[in-house]
Structure formats: structure tokens, C-alpha cells
XYZ file of C-alpha atoms in Angstrom:
350
model
C 103.107 35.538 55.686
C 100.054 37.276 55.600
C 98.152 34.495 54.555
C 99.293 32.344 57.934
C 97.567 35.143 60.228
C 93.449 34.363 61.469
C 91.524 37.203 59.842
C 87.984 38.501 61.203
C 86.919 41.683 58.459
C 90.175 42.362 57.763
C 91.207 43.826 61.413
C 94.461 42.020 63.056
C 93.976 40.621 66.346
C 95.220 43.326 68.217
C 92.584 45.116 66.961
C 90.489 42.957 67.873
C 91.309 43.101 71.700
C 90.880 47.221 71.813
C 87.993 47.488 69.725
C 85.562 46.767 72.296
C 87.653 49.401 74.524
C 87.576 52.014 72.180
C 83.636 51.950 71.373
C 83.596 52.071 75.333
C 85.453 55.451 75.775
C 83.490 57.007 72.761
C 80.466 56.173 73.961
C 81.511 57.844 77.502
C 82.797 60.722 75.765
C 79.601 61.001 73.898
C 77.515 61.158 77.437
C 79.863 63.633 78.510
C 79.282 66.134 76.171
C 75.771 65.954 75.828
C 75.768 66.447 79.677
C 77.663 68.951 79.434
C 76.309 70.727 76.598
C 73.451 72.870 78.418
C 76.374 74.236 81.283
C 78.341 75.289 78.304
C 75.874 76.904 76.046
C 74.808 78.751 79.234
C 78.911 79.694 80.394
C 78.919 82.365 77.809
C 82.316 83.733 77.066
C 85.293 83.951 79.002
C 84.512 86.910 82.019
C 88.222 89.593 82.217
C 90.319 88.951 85.419
C 89.335 91.813 87.921
C 93.153 93.477 89.276
C 92.835 93.893 92.864
C 93.421 98.007 93.246
C 96.425 99.291 92.281
C 97.682 96.576 91.055
C 97.231 95.916 86.824
C 95.282 93.047 84.842
C 96.603 90.418 83.691
C 96.567 90.269 79.807
C 94.917 86.651 78.646
C 97.330 86.849 75.883
C 99.965 86.735 77.483
C 101.263 89.884 76.746
C 101.810 93.853 78.569
C 99.390 95.992 79.411
C 100.350 99.333 78.281
C 103.752 100.946 80.506
C 103.150 104.162 81.948
C 106.262 106.621 81.617
C 107.274 108.829 84.620
C 107.393 112.445 84.157
C 109.437 115.009 84.763
C 109.990 117.295 88.089
C 111.555 119.496 89.873
C 112.776 120.274 93.547
C 109.378 122.123 94.028
C 107.810 118.711 93.829
C 108.546 117.007 96.088
C 108.939 119.210 99.388
C 106.073 118.127 100.750
C 107.578 114.773 101.097
C 110.969 116.856 102.576
C 108.124 118.044 105.166
C 106.869 114.695 106.126
C 109.930 113.689 106.959
C 111.648 116.716 107.708
C 114.825 115.231 105.411
C 116.428 116.077 102.643
C 117.226 113.665 98.844
C 118.543 114.882 95.534
C 116.725 114.940 92.277
C 117.488 112.657 90.290
C 117.784 113.321 86.399
C 114.726 115.001 86.880
C 112.513 112.534 87.141
C 113.950 110.414 90.669
C 113.520 112.049 94.610
C 116.497 109.966 96.502
C 116.366 110.278 99.958
C 118.966 108.396 102.465
C 118.268 107.345 106.679
C 122.044 106.315 107.272
C 122.187 104.290 110.478
C 124.415 106.262 112.390
C 123.256 104.475 115.760
C 124.437 101.355 114.629
C 128.254 100.326 115.171
C 128.314 97.958 112.767
C 131.662 95.127 112.656
C 131.619 92.135 109.976
C 135.711 91.050 109.946
C 137.467 93.481 112.311
C 136.512 96.245 110.325
C 134.391 99.596 111.319
C 131.664 99.494 108.154
C 130.870 103.140 108.321
C 126.648 103.750 107.983
C 128.033 105.422 104.280
C 128.367 102.181 102.560
C 124.799 101.363 102.619
C 123.900 100.761 106.492
C 121.099 102.381 106.200
C 117.715 103.380 104.462
C 117.795 103.990 100.490
C 114.259 104.854 99.433
C 113.283 106.749 95.996
C 109.411 108.424 95.121
C 108.937 108.858 91.321
C 106.050 110.762 89.811
C 104.477 109.351 86.897
C 102.111 110.760 83.861
C 99.315 108.801 85.862
C 99.886 111.110 88.637
C 100.611 108.409 90.521
C 103.971 107.666 92.842
C 105.924 104.713 93.045
C 107.836 104.187 96.784
C 110.898 101.770 96.490
C 113.925 101.252 97.772
C 115.323 99.062 100.626
C 115.566 99.412 104.710
C 118.281 98.201 106.748
C 117.057 96.688 109.906
C 118.250 95.281 112.837
C 116.442 91.251 114.040
C 114.560 93.449 116.710
C 113.586 95.388 114.939
C 112.378 94.125 111.068
C 108.494 92.225 112.508
C 107.411 95.879 113.451
C 108.059 97.532 110.369
C 106.951 94.619 108.774
C 104.072 95.305 110.680
C 103.972 98.975 109.764
C 104.426 98.718 105.958
C 101.576 96.018 105.324
C 99.360 98.491 107.350
C 100.194 101.560 105.188
C 99.720 98.649 101.817
C 103.841 99.264 101.716
C 105.186 96.046 99.975
C 107.463 93.474 101.221
C 109.629 92.229 98.180
C 112.950 90.825 99.636
C 113.859 90.669 102.874
C 117.783 89.507 102.943
C 121.775 90.518 104.070
C 124.381 92.614 102.487
C 127.467 91.642 104.313
C 128.189 88.602 105.250
C 129.826 87.900 109.647
C 128.807 91.447 110.882
C 127.496 92.309 114.770
C 124.853 93.936 114.935
C 122.437 91.671 113.446
C 121.272 93.429 110.265
C 118.824 92.781 107.945
C 117.221 95.136 104.567
C 114.269 94.965 103.465
C 112.508 96.029 100.059
C 109.549 97.738 99.680
C 107.649 99.309 97.156
C 104.427 101.155 97.327
C 101.792 103.338 94.924
C 99.549 106.005 95.655
C 98.571 108.858 94.262
C 99.460 110.899 97.473
C 103.128 111.540 98.071
C 102.812 112.435 100.786
C 101.147 109.544 102.407
C 103.919 107.557 101.132
C 106.120 109.133 103.144
C 103.980 108.817 105.879
C 103.783 104.921 105.890
C 107.787 105.486 105.198
C 108.197 108.226 108.513
C 106.259 106.029 110.820
C 108.355 102.685 109.207
C 111.454 104.746 110.227
C 110.229 105.679 113.945
C 109.956 101.508 115.301
C 113.716 101.915 114.244
C 116.352 103.365 115.499
C 116.745 105.539 112.786
C 118.406 108.903 113.871
C 116.620 112.097 112.252
C 116.761 113.114 108.388
C 119.636 114.963 108.543
C 120.006 116.026 104.742
C 122.720 114.855 102.045
C 126.912 114.085 103.630
C 129.565 116.092 102.566
C 131.615 115.020 100.523
C 135.326 114.346 102.461
C 139.265 113.595 100.854
C 139.396 109.890 101.034
C 142.834 108.078 101.316
C 142.092 106.309 98.722
C 143.797 106.797 94.809
C 140.061 107.755 93.086
C 141.951 108.490 90.152
C 143.434 105.521 89.583
C 139.982 103.225 90.462
C 137.695 105.142 87.436
C 140.749 103.998 85.242
C 140.345 100.583 86.172
C 136.980 100.356 86.198
C 136.886 102.821 83.071
C 133.820 104.752 84.883
C 134.202 108.052 86.574
C 132.476 107.753 90.097
C 131.325 110.133 92.813
C 132.601 110.632 97.131
C 129.075 110.337 98.546
C 130.057 110.950 102.285
C 132.780 109.061 103.371
C 132.936 106.205 100.553
C 133.435 106.474 97.014
C 130.584 105.270 94.866
C 130.607 104.332 90.945
C 127.271 102.979 89.737
C 126.819 101.621 85.756
C 123.290 100.985 85.123
C 121.686 97.811 83.161
C 120.999 99.276 79.367
C 118.040 97.017 78.969
C 114.683 99.480 79.681
C 112.990 97.979 82.560
C 109.995 97.886 83.534
C 108.399 97.166 87.251
C 104.442 96.915 87.605
C 104.518 97.928 84.355
C 105.987 101.204 84.805
C 108.927 101.424 83.600
C 111.728 102.463 85.817
C 114.422 105.185 85.255
C 117.369 104.178 84.470
C 119.333 104.671 87.137
C 116.132 103.927 89.610
C 115.681 99.960 90.840
C 119.112 98.217 88.123
C 121.807 99.444 88.996
C 125.936 98.207 89.345
C 126.470 99.892 92.565
C 130.047 99.802 93.906
C 131.564 101.487 97.264
C 134.908 101.401 98.501
C 135.616 102.463 101.902
C 138.475 103.427 102.685
C 140.489 101.480 106.243
C 143.636 103.489 105.755
C 147.066 103.126 102.998
C 145.171 103.088 99.981
C 143.053 100.121 100.850
C 139.893 99.947 100.727
C 136.236 97.650 101.808
C 134.422 97.271 98.960
C 131.040 95.998 98.743
C 127.750 96.594 96.892
C 126.130 94.723 94.228
C 126.185 93.643 90.977
C 122.725 93.671 88.497
C 122.761 90.804 86.483
C 120.556 88.705 83.972
C 120.191 84.528 84.346
C 122.676 83.910 81.878
C 124.921 86.551 84.172
C 125.604 84.711 86.756
C 127.989 82.887 86.943
C 130.117 84.850 85.170
C 130.245 87.037 86.613
C 130.371 85.001 89.604
C 133.105 83.309 88.515
C 134.860 86.435 87.173
C 135.096 88.248 91.535
C 135.795 85.218 92.922
C 139.400 84.686 90.123
C 139.997 89.175 91.289
C 139.494 86.981 95.718
C 136.711 88.971 96.187
C 133.809 87.114 98.080
C 129.899 86.658 97.548
C 127.685 87.388 99.551
C 124.317 86.619 98.322
C 122.225 86.631 95.134
C 118.149 87.158 94.797
C 115.737 89.453 93.994
C 115.475 92.667 95.222
C 111.557 93.281 93.378
C 108.888 91.117 92.192
C 107.234 92.225 89.067
C 110.291 93.535 86.971
C 110.814 92.662 83.349
C 113.332 91.744 82.820
C 114.123 89.259 85.991
C 116.328 90.810 87.368
C 119.038 89.339 89.906
C 121.085 90.725 92.351
C 124.713 89.567 93.310
C 126.032 91.301 97.243
C 130.328 90.846 96.927
C 132.967 91.907 99.606
C 136.095 92.789 99.350
C 139.905 94.140 101.031
C 142.640 95.453 99.525
C 144.135 97.532 97.532
C 141.270 100.559 96.159
C 142.639 100.068 92.235
C 143.959 96.173 92.086
C 139.831 95.344 93.400
C 138.924 98.154 91.004
C 140.734 96.245 87.933
C 139.404 92.401 89.561
C 135.728 94.187 89.377
C 136.163 96.226 85.302
C 136.627 92.124 84.984
C 132.530 90.973 86.739
C 130.963 94.245 85.297
C 132.374 93.170 81.176
C 130.158 90.084 81.607
C 127.197 92.590 81.938
C 124.690 94.499 79.912
C 125.544 97.266 81.453
C 127.396 100.835 80.926
C 128.716 103.407 84.087
C 126.525 106.437 85.008
C 126.568 108.683 87.272
C 126.692 108.068 90.991
C 123.902 110.243 92.141
C 122.403 110.135 94.832
């Protein structure tokens, strides 16, 4: 009963115990506020963050800066890049100029199979021109462990960032690493010159243009049906590409649909319509486990899961895979994984 409890001005015993502490704390807060008042008064409004050259300024409200869209270009617009690199690429979608520099100097083997450079052992880059006149360089370079640090130093000296370094194959010889790169400049030839210097620090042979199409020992029609998409022959591999359906933005710049966000599936014939399958899936975080499960149930190995970019939105992950067997059977297993992602078929160009 309340009548049995000691009274003191209507306060409980607990309140009586806490009151001196609360009063002392209140006095400290008031004193600190008074001391800070002159400083706060002179501080003025918060200053805007100044971005480093070549970087966007973060929006303090958490929003995104105005997006910059790619410009339409023609083959003639890239002739200066061709001249610098002494290598001809291919224009895709009137926006992206793609080039591949195959490591014909390397004789890569994996699990007893000779890997053709066209399966991804090389440097594959894209040049994109934007409406504000700037050019973006992005892609990846295949480098040996002996070459890697020298290539990093050359790229860094030219302002080209390394956004990922990882492997696309499991056991293989010689040891090759794939280095993803990103650069932005007002002058496309500057980027081309930086790339040429980096390539010069590797054993990459001079560019030899777009590879010729070859007749392959594969049931390509059956592979197309199994994957529900039409592929294309690129040198001595058969390739099918799927692109994300979302709009992908990197450094506040919209990436064309076939740039930086594709699931690329390559088939290298190894005889009797069998093939090596190698490539990567582009996936969002919630799709990762579904793709892994589908691949493993189809007998396809997971090689690695990682990012290729630093500033993309939405956040993307890339899952590299490996398998050997009947090409059509592998294509069926891969389709199960593809269907776990938000992509649609695209023509394999460049």
C-alpha cells in the first residue's frame, strides 16, 4: 500500500537516490553548451564537400548526382584510338568501342586442357564517349604474376584505377590473374596511350584485329535452343551473352546495356561435341545462392565470386564458373542458373 511507503515531497525512494546525479549531469550539459555557443555561432553553415579531380561530389542528402549518358559514335570517331593502339576493335550499339588483345604468347592449361586465348586469356576493354565529352575506359587485363606489379604501377601513374584483381580459372599454369581497370579522361588517346604502356609491360603480342569466325565442332543450334538465346562464333569459341535488365550506373554515368553488366558464357570445343564452358554470371546479392545451387546441381564448378567495379549502382557481383562435357547438356544446366537472374538475351558482339 502507498501508505506503508516513506514519503518525501511525492518522490519515490529511487527518485530521491537519482536526483542529485541528474542535477549534476544537467549542470554539466548546460555548462558545455554555454562554452560551445561562441564556437557554433562562428562556424556558419556546413561547407560543401569538394570532390577530387575526375570524381563526382557526393550528395549530402543521399541522392545521386545528375546522370551522364553515353554519346552516339561511329567507327570514324575511334580512329585516333586505333592509331595509338595499332589495333582495330569493333563498335557495338553505336556507343561502345571494344577491343581484345589476346595472350597468344601464353600456353595456358587447366585440368589437362589447353585453353584458347579467346576463352578470356587476354585484355578486353571498352571505350565509351559521354555527352559531356569525357571518355571512359573499362575492362580487364590478363597478366602473369611476374607482370602484375609493373602493370599496376604503370596504370596508376596514368591515373587508371584497378577495381579488382582475381582469377577466372581454378588450377592453371602459368599463373594468370585478371585485373579490372577504370579510367576517365577528356582525351581518348590519353587513355589509349596508358593502355598501350601497360600492355607493353606484358608479353601480349601486337593487336591482330577482330578474330575470324571458324567452323566449330559443336552443336551450336542445340546450344542455342538449350539456353533460349542465339550466340555467335568469336574465333575458336562460341559465345552467348545475357545483359542485366536494370539500368546500371557507374560513377554517375549510365553504362550501355552490353557494358560491364553481362553474363557471358563461352564454349570451347574439345572434340566429339564436348566443350569447356567458362565465363561469368552478373548477379545481385539476393541471386547469388540461387545461381550457385543451380550450377552445382548441373555439375558445373564455381570458380570465384567477386566485384568488378567499385562505384556501380545497383551493386553487382560476378560469379565465374567452369565445366567440361557435352555442350548441349552444359547449356541446359547453365540455363537453369540464368533463369535465376534478371537478364535477357543479347547478341554477342565484340
